[in-house]
DNA sequence: TAGATTGTTAATCGATTAACAATC
DNA sequence: TAGATTGTTAATCGATTAACAATC
């Protein structure tokens, strides 16, 4: 049984999302063939991924939707919520503050920190924004271990050093730079550029296909959730 | 020679970024060992990736910085600029409009489209925001082929159908849903959830490492740019 | 020369895919 | 039973890693 494969892990949230929709619709069970059609991922791939979570299906029937949701959530550690601080409430940080989908990941942004006096001590998307001066103290007092880093590249390393010294052990890095951190700190890096690189390569290939030359067959292959656009650290 | 490996392609923008910094500093040549230290990617991996672009290095010296930049840009198709429309100027869309780094990817957002009268016909981050009613016409007239999709999940498919009928052939999908598109349309999907899944799995592992129990050895392994957090379509 | 590097070939590792047995 | 499905085992494919020759 495979235990920790990144491509598989990255696909799990897709299953989870669809399963929640199904659960909402009152569906009791679901087959991998059904999910396969929905997500355009091969059924055998889905089955292998689910195996990793320890989920058990029933031949001829499929998987129990609620049990499967529970399994995946537990496997990902999304059953309970991670508290986090968001650092840098610029345009990207503000967008993330407003992203309600994070609760689906079991992620709870408790507060944001910024240097801009116009933002400090205000509320953005229902989250308090504090002065970055108080960041170290807040981390120490709250015991929060996870930081979402959205500061400019120029200060990313300095801020990183500070938050690590305050007790942060996991960083979701939206700043476009390689952070120097001690071994025990986990950094997960967002790589929008890499994602766009894949898109532009595929646009460039083109294969001469234009709208008019295209067959009318069922659309497919538009999404290969094997890879993605954000970078992770080694385990 | 490997020709189209996604993990490699996603790493290229990292090299490009550092190379530009080096070029700015007036550095003439660079070795893969140097880049390796900077990016925490194995030198042999970098060499293999560069080989893919057709770049040639000089034993004992390294690669010419400017030539390498040119090579990578050409390989990625970033030498000339892609014009794009951004659809949905909500919090995420607004953040992307303000992201100046896109010019580094050869991406030029020409305008945004939204349904909100408070935004329509205004300027956000120096980009005009038009009524989404005029989207179809604008695509047809401008001949723009690339759309950055930031609309709510509930309308993503409808909007997708419209823009494809208007001539869009490539979609960078920030909406969290699987889009149904014809074969000739390329969809690159952002998978923040998958990225966070990797982070939370690694946080959960933990291995009991706490700040105090940690060795002081040189930080490393904090970034493995092999995978990322956004999803791509099949070629 | 010794050493730092590129570039090439082979080996290993890991993920996907295929085949098919088992289930009811 | 036939058929839809899960689950398991083996085969294939692709990416990384290792080893080392070539260069100056």
Coordinates of C-alpha atoms in Angstrom, one line a residue, chain B:
Chain B
X1 CA 17.2 14.3 -24.6
X2 CA 14.0 14.7 -22.7
X3 CA 11.6 17.1 -24.5
X4 CA 8.6 17.9 -22.4
X5 CA 8.7 16.8 -18.8
X6 CA 6.3 18.7 -16.5
X7 CA 8.4 18.6 -13.4
X8 CA 11.3 20.1 -15.3
X9 CA 9.2 22.7 -17.0
X10 CA 7.9 23.9 -13.6
X11 CA 11.4 24.3 -12.3
X12 CA 12.5 26.5 -15.2
X13 CA 10.9 29.7 -13.9
X14 CA 13.0 29.3 -10.7
X15 CA 16.2 29.2 -12.7
X16 CA 15.0 32.1 -14.8
X17 CA 14.3 34.2 -11.8
X18 CA 17.8 33.7 -10.3
X19 CA 19.4 34.2 -13.6
X20 CA 17.8 37.5 -14.0
X21 CA 19.0 38.5 -10.6
X22 CA 22.5 37.4 -11.6
X23 CA 22.3 39.3 -14.9
X24 CA 21.3 42.4 -13.0
X25 CA 24.4 42.0 -10.9
X26 CA 26.5 41.8 -14.0
X27 CA 27.4 38.2 -13.6
X28 CA 28.6 36.7 -16.9
X29 CA 28.4 33.0 -16.2
X30 CA 26.9 30.6 -13.7
X31 CA 27.4 27.0 -12.7
X32 CA 24.7 24.5 -11.8
X33 CA 26.4 24.0 -8.4
X34 CA 25.9 27.7 -7.7
X35 CA 22.2 27.6 -8.7
X36 CA 21.9 24.4 -6.7
X37 CA 22.9 26.2 -3.5
X38 CA 20.6 29.0 -4.2
X39 CA 17.6 27.0 -5.0
X40 CA 18.2 23.9 -3.0
X41 CA 17.7 21.7 -6.1
X42 CA 20.3 19.1 -7.0
X43 CA 22.8 20.3 -9.5
X44 CA 22.3 17.3 -11.7
X45 CA 18.6 18.0 -11.8
X46 CA 19.3 21.5 -12.9
X47 CA 21.7 20.3 -15.6
X48 CA 19.2 17.9 -16.9
X49 CA 16.5 20.6 -17.0
X50 CA 18.8 23.0 -18.8
X51 CA 19.7 20.3 -21.3
X52 CA 16.0 20.1 -22.2
X53 CA 16.1 23.8 -23.3
X54 CA 19.0 23.1 -25.6
X55 CA 21.3 25.3 -23.5
X56 CA 25.0 24.5 -23.7
X57 CA 27.4 25.1 -20.9
X58 CA 31.2 25.2 -20.9
X59 CA 33.1 22.7 -18.8
X60 CA 35.0 24.3 -15.9
X61 CA 33.2 27.6 -16.5
X62 CA 29.4 27.0 -16.5
X63 CA 26.7 28.6 -18.5
X64 CA 26.6 32.1 -20.0
X65 CA 23.9 33.9 -18.0
X66 CA 22.4 35.9 -20.8
X67 CA 22.4 33.1 -23.3
X68 CA 20.8 30.8 -20.7
X69 CA 18.0 33.4 -19.9
X70 CA 17.4 33.7 -23.6
X71 CA 17.2 29.9 -24.0
X72 CA 14.8 29.4 -21.2
X73 CA 12.6 32.2 -22.2
X74 CA 12.5 30.9 -25.8
X75 CA 11.8 27.4 -24.6
X76 CA 8.9 28.5 -22.4
X77 CA 7.5 30.9 -25.1
X78 CA 8.0 33.8 -22.7
X79 CA 10.2 35.7 -25.2
X80 CA 7.1 37.5 -26.5
X81 CA 4.2 38.4 -24.5
X82 CA 0.8 36.6 -24.2
X83 CA -2.2 38.9 -24.1
X84 CA -4.9 37.8 -21.7
X85 CA -8.2 38.8 -20.3
X86 CA -8.9 38.3 -16.6
X87 CA -12.5 37.3 -15.9
X88 CA -13.9 38.0 -12.5
X89 CA -12.4 40.9 -10.5
X90 CA -13.3 39.6 -7.1
X91 CA -10.7 39.4 -4.3
X92 CA -8.6 36.8 -6.1
X93 CA -9.0 38.4 -9.5
X94 CA -8.1 41.8 -8.1
X95 CA -5.0 40.3 -6.5
X96 CA -3.9 38.8 -9.8
X97 CA -4.5 42.1 -11.6
X98 CA -2.1 43.7 -9.1
X99 CA 0.5 41.1 -9.5
X100 CA 3.4 42.7 -11.3
X101 CA 5.4 39.5 -11.5
X102 CA 3.2 38.4 -14.4
X103 CA 5.3 40.4 -16.8
X104 CA 8.2 38.2 -15.9
X105 CA 6.2 35.3 -17.3
X106 CA 5.5 37.1 -20.5
X107 CA 1.9 37.6 -19.5
X108 CA 0.1 40.8 -20.2
X109 CA -3.4 41.2 -18.7
X110 CA -5.1 43.6 -21.1
X111 CA -8.3 44.0 -19.2
X112 CA -10.6 42.5 -16.7
X113 CA -14.3 41.7 -16.9
X114 CA -16.8 41.7 -14.0
X115 CA -20.5 41.7 -13.4
X116 CA -20.4 44.2 -10.5
X117 CA -21.6 47.7 -11.5
X118 CA -19.4 49.1 -8.8
X119 CA -16.3 47.8 -10.6
X120 CA -17.4 48.0 -14.3
X121 CA -15.8 50.9 -16.1
X122 CA -13.4 51.5 -13.4
X123 CA -9.6 51.0 -13.2
X124 CA -8.2 48.4 -10.8
X125 CA -4.4 48.2 -10.5
X126 CA -4.1 50.2 -13.7
X127 CA -6.2 47.8 -15.7
X128 CA -9.6 48.6 -17.1
X129 CA -12.6 46.6 -15.9
X130 CA -15.4 46.1 -18.4
X131 CA -18.9 44.7 -18.1
X132 CA -18.9 41.0 -18.5
X133 CA -21.7 41.5 -21.1
X134 CA -19.1 42.8 -23.5
X135 CA -16.8 39.9 -22.9
X136 CA -17.7 37.8 -25.9
X137 CA -17.5 40.8 -28.3
X138 CA -14.2 41.9 -26.8
X139 CA -12.6 38.4 -27.3
X140 CA -13.8 38.3 -30.9
X141 CA -12.6 41.7 -31.7
X142 CA -9.2 41.5 -29.9
X143 CA -8.5 37.9 -31.0
X144 CA -7.2 37.2 -27.5
X145 CA -6.9 33.5 -26.9
X146 CA -6.0 33.3 -23.2
X147 CA -8.3 33.8 -20.3
X148 CA -7.6 33.9 -16.6
X149 CA -10.7 32.6 -15.0
X150 CA -11.5 33.9 -11.5
X151 CA -15.2 33.6 -11.3
X152 CA -17.2 31.8 -8.7
X153 CA -17.5 28.1 -9.2
X154 CA -21.2 28.3 -9.7
X155 CA -20.8 30.2 -13.0
X156 CA -17.4 28.9 -14.1
X157 CA -18.8 26.5 -16.7
X158 CA -21.3 28.9 -18.2
X159 CA -18.6 31.6 -18.6
X160 CA -16.2 28.9 -20.0
X161 CA -18.7 28.0 -22.7
X162 CA -19.1 31.6 -23.7
X163 CA -15.5 32.5 -23.9
X164 CA -14.7 29.3 -25.9
X165 CA -17.4 30.1 -28.3
X166 CA -15.9 33.5 -28.6
X167 CA -12.5 32.1 -29.5
X168 CA -10.6 31.5 -26.3
X169 CA -8.3 28.4 -26.6
X170 CA -6.4 28.6 -23.3
X171 CA -7.8 29.0 -19.8
X172 CA -5.8 29.5 -16.6
X173 CA -8.4 28.3 -14.2
X174 CA -8.4 29.7 -10.7
X175 CA -12.0 28.6 -10.1
X176 CA -12.1 25.5 -8.0
X177 CA -13.9 23.2 -10.4
X178 CA -13.3 20.9 -13.3
X179 CA -14.2 22.6 -16.6
X180 CA -15.8 20.8 -19.5
X181 CA -14.0 22.0 -22.6
X182 CA -13.4 20.8 -26.2
X183 CA -10.2 18.9 -26.9
X184 CA -8.4 21.8 -28.5
X185 CA -8.8 24.1 -25.5
X186 CA -6.0 24.0 -23.0
X187 CA -6.9 24.3 -19.3
X188 CA -4.4 24.9 -16.6
X189 CA -5.9 24.5 -13.1
X190 CA -4.7 26.0 -9.9
X191 CA -4.8 23.6 -7.0
X192 CA -4.2 25.5 -3.8
X193 CA -6.0 22.8 -1.9
X194 CA -3.6 20.1 -3.1
X195 CA -0.7 22.3 -2.2
X196 CA -2.1 22.8 1.3
X197 CA -2.8 19.1 1.5
X198 CA 0.9 18.4 1.1
X199 CA 1.7 20.9 3.7
X200 CA -0.8 19.6 6.2
X201 CA 0.4 16.0 5.7
X202 CA 3.9 17.1 6.4
X203 CA 2.9 19.0 9.4
X204 CA 1.0 16.0 10.7
X205 CA 4.0 13.7 10.2
X206 CA 5.9 16.1 12.5
X207 CA 8.2 13.3 13.7
X208 CA 8.1 14.9 17.1
X209 CA 10.5 17.5 16.0
X210 CA 10.1 20.6 18.1
X211 CA 12.1 23.7 18.0
X212 CA 14.3 22.6 20.9
X213 CA 15.0 19.1 19.6
X214 CA 16.3 20.3 16.4
X215 CA 19.8 20.1 15.1
X216 CA 21.4 23.3 14.0
X217 CA 22.7 22.0 10.8
X218 CA 22.4 24.0 7.6
X219 CA 18.8 24.4 6.5
X220 CA 18.0 22.6 3.4
X221 CA 15.3 20.5 1.8
X222 CA 12.8 23.1 2.4
X223 CA 11.7 23.3 -1.2
X224 CA 11.2 20.6 -3.7
X225 CA 10.1 22.3 -6.8
X226 CA 9.1 19.1 -8.4
X227 CA 5.5 19.5 -7.7
X228 CA 3.3 22.3 -7.3
X229 CA -0.1 23.5 -6.4
X230 CA -2.0 24.1 -9.5
X231 CA -3.3 21.6 -11.9
X232 CA -2.6 21.2 -15.6
X233 CA -4.5 19.7 -18.4
X234 CA -3.1 16.9 -20.5
X235 CA -1.2 17.9 -23.5

